[in-house]
Short mmCIF file of C-alpha atoms in Angstrom, two decimals:
data_model
loop_
_atom_site.label_atom_id
_atom_site.label_comp_id
_atom_site.label_asym_id
_atom_site.label_seq_id
_atom_site.Cartn_x
_atom_site.Cartn_y
_atom_site.Cartn_z
CA MET A 1 15.75 29.75 50.59
CA SER A 2 12.71 28.56 52.45
CA GLU A 3 10.15 26.47 50.64
CA ALA A 4 6.47 27.44 50.46
CA LEU A 5 4.38 25.70 53.08
CA GLU A 6 0.86 24.37 52.98
CA ASN A 7 -0.61 23.11 56.29
CA GLY A 8 2.92 23.11 57.69
CA LYS A 9 4.29 20.84 54.95
CA PRO A 10 6.51 21.82 52.04
CA LEU A 11 4.83 21.91 48.66
CA SER A 12 6.10 19.32 46.20
CA ARG A 13 6.83 20.51 42.73
CA ARG A 14 4.36 19.28 40.15
CA GLN A 15 5.79 16.99 37.54
CA PRO A 16 4.87 18.00 33.97
CA ALA A 17 2.26 15.72 32.47
CA PRO A 18 3.62 13.40 29.75
CA ARG A 19 2.87 14.68 26.27
CA LEU A 20 2.21 12.69 23.17
CA PRO A 21 4.72 13.21 20.36
CA GLU A 22 3.74 15.80 17.79
CA MET A 23 2.92 13.99 14.57
CA ASP A 24 0.04 13.54 12.15
CA TRP A 25 -2.48 11.85 14.43
CA THR A 26 -5.29 12.24 11.91
CA LEU A 27 -3.36 10.03 9.45
CA LEU A 28 -2.88 7.41 12.15
CA ILE A 29 -6.56 7.51 13.10
CA ALA A 30 -7.68 7.10 9.47
CA ALA A 31 -5.38 4.10 8.94
CA ALA A 32 -6.45 2.55 12.26
CA ALA A 33 -10.11 3.01 11.31
CA LEU A 34 -9.59 1.15 8.02
CA ILE A 35 -7.69 -1.63 9.80
CA GLY A 36 -10.42 -1.95 12.41
CA LEU A 37 -13.19 -2.01 9.82
CA GLY A 38 -11.17 -4.52 7.81
CA PHE A 39 -10.90 -6.85 10.79
CA VAL A 40 -14.65 -6.72 11.34
CA MET A 41 -15.39 -7.35 7.65
CA VAL A 42 -12.82 -10.17 7.38
CA ALA A 43 -14.50 -11.81 10.38
CA SER A 44 -17.92 -11.43 8.75
CA ALA A 45 -16.79 -12.62 5.32
CA SER A 46 -14.55 -15.52 6.33
CA MET A 47 -16.62 -17.43 8.88
CA PRO A 48 -18.75 -19.45 6.41
CA ILE A 49 -15.78 -20.62 4.30
CA ALA A 50 -13.59 -21.22 7.38
CA ASP A 51 -16.29 -23.44 8.91
CA ARG A 52 -16.63 -25.36 5.66
CA GLN A 53 -12.92 -25.86 4.96
CA PHE A 54 -11.42 -26.12 8.46
CA HIS A 55 -14.49 -26.88 10.66
CA ASP A 56 -13.54 -23.79 12.65
CA PRO A 57 -15.39 -20.54 11.88
CA PHE A 58 -12.66 -18.54 13.64
CA HIS A 59 -9.77 -19.97 11.60
CA PHE A 60 -9.17 -16.85 9.49
CA ILE A 61 -10.04 -14.52 12.35
CA TRP A 62 -7.25 -15.86 14.55
CA ARG A 63 -4.78 -15.72 11.67
CA HIS A 64 -5.81 -12.16 10.81
CA ALA A 65 -5.40 -11.18 14.46
CA ALA A 66 -1.87 -12.62 14.39
CA ALA A 67 -1.21 -10.61 11.21
CA LEU A 68 -2.40 -7.48 13.01
CA ALA A 69 0.06 -8.16 15.83
CA LEU A 70 2.90 -8.59 13.31
CA ALA A 71 1.84 -5.41 11.50
CA LEU A 72 1.80 -3.45 14.76
CA ALA A 73 5.25 -4.73 15.71
CA ALA A 74 6.62 -3.91 12.24
CA ALA A 75 5.08 -0.42 12.31
CA LEU A 76 6.53 0.35 15.75
CA GLY A 77 9.93 -0.87 14.61
CA VAL A 78 9.83 1.25 11.44
CA LEU A 79 8.63 4.28 13.39
CA ALA A 80 11.81 4.08 15.49
CA VAL A 81 14.07 4.07 12.40
CA PRO A 82 15.43 7.49 11.32
CA ILE A 83 14.62 8.48 7.75
CA ARG A 84 18.31 8.85 6.95
CA PHE A 85 18.61 5.05 7.33
CA TRP A 86 16.23 4.50 4.39
CA GLU A 87 18.04 7.14 2.34
CA ARG A 88 21.45 5.58 2.93
CA HIS A 89 20.39 1.99 2.29
CA GLY A 90 17.75 2.41 -0.42
CA THR A 91 19.84 0.77 -3.14
CA LEU A 92 20.79 -2.15 -0.89
CA LEU A 93 17.15 -2.69 0.04
CA PHE A 94 16.13 -2.66 -3.62
CA PHE A 95 18.60 -5.41 -4.49
CA LEU A 96 17.44 -7.32 -1.42
CA GLY A 97 13.95 -7.15 -2.92
CA ILE A 98 15.33 -8.46 -6.24
CA LEU A 99 16.94 -11.36 -4.38
CA LEU A 100 13.65 -12.21 -2.66
CA LEU A 101 11.85 -12.16 -6.02
CA VAL A 102 14.43 -14.57 -7.44
CA MET A 103 14.09 -16.87 -4.43
CA VAL A 104 10.34 -17.14 -4.98
CA LEU A 105 10.94 -18.58 -8.46
CA ILE A 106 13.43 -21.24 -7.31
CA PRO A 107 11.73 -24.67 -7.65
CA GLY A 108 10.99 -26.18 -4.27
CA LEU A 109 11.46 -22.89 -2.43
CA GLY A 110 8.52 -20.79 -3.60
CA ARG A 111 5.01 -21.83 -2.60
CA ASN A 112 2.38 -22.26 -5.32
CA VAL A 113 -1.26 -21.36 -4.62
CA ASN A 114 -3.94 -21.38 -7.35
CA GLY A 115 -1.33 -21.49 -10.10
CA ALA A 116 0.72 -18.56 -8.78
CA THR A 117 4.09 -18.82 -7.03
CA ARG A 118 4.29 -15.70 -4.87
CA TRP A 119 5.28 -16.80 -1.37
CA ILE A 120 8.35 -18.06 0.50
CA PRO A 121 7.33 -20.33 3.41
CA LEU A 122 8.91 -19.25 6.70
CA GLY A 123 7.32 -21.64 9.16
CA PRO A 124 3.78 -20.42 9.94
CA PHE A 125 4.41 -17.21 7.98
CA ASN A 126 4.50 -16.93 4.17
CA LEU A 127 6.63 -14.05 2.88
CA GLN A 128 5.23 -12.38 -0.26
CA SER A 129 8.29 -10.82 -1.90
CA SER A 130 6.35 -8.63 -4.33
CA GLU A 131 4.63 -6.75 -1.49
CA PHE A 132 7.97 -5.77 0.05
CA MET A 133 9.37 -4.98 -3.40
CA LYS A 134 6.81 -2.17 -3.72
CA PHE A 135 8.07 -0.76 -0.41
CA PHE A 136 11.75 -1.03 -1.39
CA ALA A 137 11.21 0.37 -4.90
CA VAL A 138 9.68 3.61 -3.61
CA ILE A 139 12.64 4.11 -1.25
CA PHE A 140 15.12 3.42 -4.04
CA ILE A 141 13.46 5.79 -6.54
CA ALA A 142 13.15 8.55 -3.92
CA GLY A 143 16.87 8.33 -3.21
CA TYR A 144 17.73 8.21 -6.91
CA LEU A 145 15.69 11.34 -7.63
CA VAL A 146 17.66 13.20 -4.96
CA ARG A 147 21.09 11.93 -6.01
CA ARG A 148 20.53 12.31 -9.75
CA ARG A 149 18.12 15.20 -9.79
CA GLU A 150 19.80 17.21 -12.54
CA GLU A 151 20.49 14.11 -14.63
CA VAL A 152 16.85 12.99 -14.40
CA GLU A 153 15.60 16.41 -15.50
CA THR A 154 18.00 16.93 -18.41
CA ARG A 155 19.36 13.62 -19.72
CA PHE A 156 17.72 10.61 -21.29
CA MET A 157 19.97 8.11 -19.49
CA GLY A 158 19.14 9.66 -16.14
CA PHE A 159 15.56 8.61 -16.79
CA VAL A 160 16.33 5.21 -18.33
CA LYS A 161 18.75 3.79 -15.73
CA PRO A 162 16.24 3.42 -12.87
CA MET A 163 13.57 2.14 -15.27
CA VAL A 164 15.87 -0.71 -16.35
CA LEU A 165 16.13 -1.88 -12.74
CA ILE A 166 12.39 -1.46 -12.19
CA ALA A 167 11.74 -3.43 -15.40
CA ILE A 168 13.85 -6.29 -14.02
CA ALA A 169 11.77 -6.32 -10.84
CA ALA A 170 8.54 -6.14 -12.86
CA THR A 171 9.67 -9.06 -15.04
CA LEU A 172 10.34 -11.20 -11.99
CA ILE A 173 6.94 -10.33 -10.54
CA MET A 174 5.25 -11.16 -13.86
CA ALA A 175 6.97 -14.55 -13.81
CA GLU A 176 5.09 -15.47 -10.62
CA PRO A 177 2.65 -14.33 -12.24
CA ASP A 178 1.26 -11.21 -10.54
CA PHE A 179 -0.03 -8.71 -13.09
CA GLY A 180 -1.83 -6.51 -10.56
CA THR A 181 1.26 -5.87 -8.42
CA THR A 182 3.28 -5.16 -11.56
CA VAL A 183 0.78 -2.50 -12.61
CA VAL A 184 0.87 -0.84 -9.18
CA LEU A 185 4.68 -0.91 -9.07
CA MET A 186 5.16 0.52 -12.57
CA ALA A 187 2.47 3.18 -12.17
CA THR A 188 3.87 4.33 -8.82
CA VAL A 189 7.44 4.59 -10.11
CA MET A 190 6.39 6.42 -13.27
CA ALA A 191 4.35 8.90 -11.23
CA MET A 192 7.34 9.51 -8.94
CA LEU A 193 9.58 10.17 -11.94
CA PHE A 194 7.00 12.60 -13.29
CA LEU A 195 6.95 14.43 -9.95
CA GLY A 196 10.75 14.38 -10.01
CA GLY A 197 10.76 16.62 -13.08
CA VAL A 198 11.59 14.17 -15.86
CA ASN A 199 11.47 15.55 -19.40
CA ILE A 200 7.87 15.33 -20.59
CA ALA A 201 8.90 13.90 -23.97
CA TYR A 202 10.81 11.05 -22.31
CA PHE A 203 7.91 10.45 -19.94
CA GLY A 204 5.41 10.31 -22.81
CA ALA A 205 7.60 7.81 -24.65
CA LEU A 206 7.79 5.64 -21.54
CA VAL A 207 4.03 5.72 -21.05
CA GLY A 208 3.57 4.63 -24.64
CA LEU A 209 6.04 1.75 -24.26
CA VAL A 210 4.42 0.58 -21.01
CA VAL A 211 0.95 0.68 -22.57
CA LEU A 212 2.16 -1.29 -25.59
CA ALA A 213 3.84 -3.84 -23.32
CA GLY A 214 0.64 -4.21 -21.30
CA VAL A 215 -1.45 -4.72 -24.43
CA ALA A 216 1.06 -7.31 -25.68
CA LEU A 217 0.89 -9.19 -22.38
CA VAL A 218 -2.90 -9.30 -22.57
CA ILE A 219 -3.01 -10.37 -26.21
CA THR A 220 -0.40 -13.11 -25.81
CA SER A 221 -1.99 -14.54 -22.66
CA PRO A 222 -5.34 -16.33 -23.22
CA TYR A 223 -6.48 -16.13 -19.59
CA ARG A 224 -5.75 -12.37 -19.40
CA MET A 225 -7.59 -11.82 -22.67
CA GLN A 226 -10.53 -13.80 -21.29
CA ARG A 227 -10.57 -11.58 -18.21
CA VAL A 228 -10.74 -8.45 -20.35
CA ILE A 229 -13.57 -9.90 -22.41
CA SER A 230 -15.54 -11.12 -19.40
CA TYR A 231 -15.17 -7.84 -17.49
CA ARG A 232 -16.77 -5.95 -20.39
CA ASP A 233 -19.90 -8.11 -20.08
CA PRO A 234 -19.84 -10.44 -17.05
CA TRP A 235 -23.47 -11.43 -17.64
CA ALA A 236 -22.56 -13.07 -20.94
CA ASP A 237 -21.09 -15.99 -18.95
CA PRO A 238 -22.12 -15.40 -15.31
CA PHE A 239 -21.37 -18.96 -14.18
CA ASP A 240 -17.82 -19.23 -15.54
CA THR A 241 -15.58 -16.38 -16.74
CA GLY A 242 -17.84 -13.64 -15.38
CA PHE A 243 -18.68 -15.38 -12.12
CA GLN A 244 -16.56 -13.27 -9.74
CA LEU A 245 -17.63 -9.92 -11.12
CA SER A 246 -21.29 -10.84 -11.47
CA GLN A 247 -21.44 -12.03 -7.85
CA ALA A 248 -19.69 -8.85 -6.68
CA LEU A 249 -22.20 -6.71 -8.58
CA ILE A 250 -25.05 -8.68 -7.03
CA ALA A 251 -23.56 -7.95 -3.59
CA PHE A 252 -23.44 -4.21 -4.30
CA GLY A 253 -26.99 -4.33 -5.64
CA ARG A 254 -28.32 -6.06 -2.54
CA GLY A 255 -26.63 -3.52 -0.27
CA GLU A 256 -28.37 -0.49 -1.82
CA TRP A 257 -27.92 2.65 0.31
CA ALA A 258 -27.50 1.38 3.89
CA GLY A 259 -26.79 -2.33 3.44
CA VAL A 260 -28.51 -5.45 4.71
CA GLY A 261 -26.77 -5.25 8.08
CA LEU A 262 -23.43 -6.43 9.44
CA GLY A 263 -23.20 -10.21 9.22
CA ASN A 264 -26.40 -10.55 7.16
CA GLY A 265 -24.77 -10.77 3.75
CA ILE A 266 -25.59 -13.69 1.48
CA GLN A 267 -22.94 -13.42 -1.24
CA LYS A 268 -20.09 -14.34 1.14
CA GLN A 269 -21.72 -17.71 1.73
CA PHE A 270 -20.00 -19.63 -1.08
CA TYR A 271 -21.25 -17.35 -3.88
CA LEU A 272 -18.56 -14.67 -3.96
CA PRO A 273 -15.04 -16.16 -4.34
CA GLU A 274 -12.24 -14.66 -2.23
CA ALA A 275 -14.78 -12.69 -0.23
CA HIS A 276 -12.34 -12.04 2.64
CA THR A 277 -9.38 -11.06 0.42
CA ASP A 278 -9.69 -9.49 -3.05
CA PHE A 279 -13.45 -8.87 -2.86
CA ILE A 280 -13.76 -7.59 0.70
CA ILE A 281 -15.19 -4.26 -0.51
CA ALA A 282 -18.08 -6.14 -2.14
CA VAL A 283 -18.95 -7.57 1.28
CA VAL A 284 -18.78 -4.01 2.66
CA GLY A 285 -21.12 -2.89 -0.12
CA GLU A 286 -23.66 -5.61 0.66
CA GLU A 287 -23.66 -5.37 4.45
CA LEU A 288 -23.00 -1.63 4.93
CA GLY A 289 -24.33 -0.36 1.61
CA LEU A 290 -23.20 2.62 -0.42
CA ALA A 291 -22.65 4.55 2.82
CA GLY A 292 -20.00 2.05 3.96
CA VAL A 293 -18.23 2.04 0.60
CA LEU A 294 -18.14 5.84 0.50
CA LEU A 295 -16.65 5.93 4.00
CA VAL A 296 -13.88 3.60 2.84
CA LEU A 297 -13.24 5.77 -0.23
CA VAL A 298 -13.13 8.92 1.91
CA ALA A 299 -10.66 7.29 4.31
CA PHE A 300 -8.36 6.26 1.46
CA GLY A 301 -8.61 9.69 -0.10
CA PHE A 302 -7.78 11.29 3.24
CA ILE A 303 -4.70 9.07 3.70
CA VAL A 304 -3.41 9.92 0.22
CA TRP A 305 -4.03 13.62 0.84
CA ARG A 306 -2.20 13.53 4.17
CA ALA A 307 0.73 11.71 2.52
CA PHE A 308 1.00 14.43 -0.11
CA ARG A 309 0.59 17.09 2.56
CA ILE A 310 3.47 15.59 4.53
CA GLY A 311 5.51 15.45 1.33
CA PHE A 312 4.74 19.09 0.56
CA ARG A 313 5.84 20.20 4.01
CA ALA A 314 9.02 18.12 3.72
CA ARG A 315 9.84 19.69 0.34
CA ARG A 316 9.20 23.17 1.71
CA ALA A 317 11.64 22.34 4.51
CA GLY A 318 14.34 21.28 2.03
CA ARG A 319 13.87 17.55 2.76
CA HIS A 320 13.59 16.32 -0.82
CA PHE A 321 14.10 12.62 -0.11
CA GLU A 322 11.31 12.65 2.48
CA ALA A 323 9.08 14.53 0.03
CA TYR A 324 9.51 11.96 -2.75
CA LEU A 325 9.14 9.13 -0.24
CA ALA A 326 5.85 10.44 1.16
CA GLN A 327 4.41 11.14 -2.28
CA GLY A 328 5.48 7.72 -3.59
CA PHE A 329 3.93 5.86 -0.69
CA GLY A 330 0.74 7.91 -0.96
CA LEU A 331 0.52 7.15 -4.68
CA GLY A 332 1.13 3.43 -4.10
CA LEU A 333 -1.60 3.10 -1.48
CA GLY A 334 -4.05 5.16 -3.51
CA LEU A 335 -3.43 3.28 -6.77
CA GLN A 336 -3.76 -0.15 -5.17
CA GLY A 337 -6.95 0.83 -3.38
CA LEU A 338 -8.37 2.38 -6.54
CA ILE A 339 -7.56 -0.69 -8.65
CA ASN A 340 -9.03 -3.11 -6.10
CA ILE A 341 -12.29 -1.17 -5.81
CA GLY A 342 -12.37 -0.65 -9.60
CA VAL A 343 -12.17 -4.42 -10.08
CA ASN A 344 -14.97 -5.02 -7.59
CA VAL A 345 -17.37 -2.61 -9.29
CA GLY A 346 -16.51 -3.71 -12.83
CA LEU A 347 -14.48 -0.70 -13.95
CA LEU A 348 -11.30 -2.79 -14.38
CA PRO A 349 -10.58 -6.40 -15.37
CA THR A 350 -10.38 -8.91 -12.53
CA LYS A 351 -6.92 -9.36 -11.00
CA GLY A 352 -5.61 -10.66 -7.70
CA LEU A 353 -4.90 -7.52 -5.71
CA THR A 354 -5.73 -6.92 -2.07
CA LEU A 355 -7.32 -3.81 -0.59
CA PRO A 356 -4.69 -2.17 1.67
CA PHE A 357 -5.44 -2.22 5.43
CA MET A 358 -8.64 -4.23 4.98
CA SER A 359 -8.12 -7.48 3.05
CA TYR A 360 -7.10 -10.72 4.74
CA GLY A 361 -3.39 -11.32 4.26
CA SER A 362 -0.48 -10.64 6.54
CA ASN A 363 2.02 -9.29 3.98
CA SER A 364 -0.29 -6.62 2.60
CA LEU A 365 -1.29 -5.53 6.11
CA ILE A 366 2.32 -5.44 7.34
CA VAL A 367 3.60 -3.39 4.38
CA ALA A 368 0.68 -0.94 4.56
CA SER A 369 1.33 -0.44 8.28
CA MET A 370 5.05 0.09 7.62
CA ILE A 371 4.17 2.76 5.05
CA ILE A 372 2.03 4.63 7.58
CA ALA A 373 4.89 4.40 10.09
CA VAL A 374 7.34 5.91 7.59
CA LEU A 375 4.91 8.75 6.85
CA LEU A 376 4.50 9.44 10.56
CA ARG A 377 8.29 9.38 11.02
CA ILE A 378 8.75 11.90 8.20
CA ASP A 379 6.23 14.22 9.82
CA LEU A 380 7.71 13.67 13.29
CA GLU A 381 11.26 14.53 12.21
CA ALA A 382 10.10 17.63 10.34
CA ARG A 383 8.31 18.89 13.45
CA GLN A 384 11.33 18.19 15.68
CA ASP A 385 13.72 20.17 13.45
CA PRO A 386 12.66 23.83 13.74
CA GLY A 387 15.70 24.99 11.75
CA SER A 388 14.70 23.14 8.60
CA GLU A 389 12.38 25.91 7.43
CA THR A 390 15.20 28.45 7.77
CA ARG A 391 17.61 26.23 5.85
CA ALA A 392 15.03 25.69 3.12
CA GLY A 393 14.54 29.41 2.74
CA ARG A 394 18.29 29.96 2.55
CA VAL A 395 18.69 27.27 -0.12
CA SER A 396 15.79 28.67 -2.13
CA TRP A 397 17.32 32.16 -1.95
CA VAL A 398 20.72 30.89 -3.19
CA ARG A 399 19.08 29.07 -6.11
CA ALA A 400 17.06 32.14 -7.00
#
């Protein structure tokens, strides 16, 4: 067969243009926007204290850039891992997390900073076990809800067994101590069990026990009790117990609607403690105003909504593990972001908890990026399996 000619020369066949994989790009864009804004705000907030402590205003900026590189590498690695790997090895990963939490508490191995032992030194990198425990716990509970679905819905022990293991992890985290991470972990797991169809009476009893345990921890710990008292009225002692919250509220007040301008904030200059970590949103409020804070809230809300949307589509396709996994990760990110912002604006007592994607700190940034990668992988696999919808409909028909 003769080929078509153009100007006496055979036409070459056009190669199809490379196509981007079909996945939730809006979720990726929202997470990337928060990470980008976080880098800018960390740079703005950290330069004064870095210059004072290390005589290098770019000290924290370079370290945060290295953390971004690690987070990107971790996210790309996780994106390449099939979801069935997490489902098969969820229990093993959970006990790996328990081992890491135990290692932190071994004298001479864990690193102590400001009275808390939360890190394992690994050369230039400090591994925060509790951050990865949140990641492993969601995977473990998602797998348990699939394997023991009927037992969770109908039997008391089906509900208690995973909570015993989660209570062990929470106890180890509290021993560091890290009350904020414990709250996020427990709240996320309890919400996942609720979504898994646990008996409402059992769930109510658990909520009551957890609340009583939290109250007991506050009452028996003088510094936690002082935090609760000071958060109710930070202006009663604005130069001691209420110092952090009062300075954060001043930052929000100065920012008003549109902020004082990027880099023009005053509170970050040795007034607001931990301005580049736990109180980064206060710097956003001062320099970008209410508009900047609302944009951050909208971005977090969008990420949580997309996570639940991905979970809903996975459940409709008969992928129950992926559904629980997406919902658990969405809940974890949303709860941590909500608690951090609540602390900054005085709605919750002060606790050391970073703002996902934005705060300075490599572990928080790496884990948050891994979560986004898992969500994208769930969505990617669902789109690449056109027969899943048919299988889901068949299963639903059989059950009906």
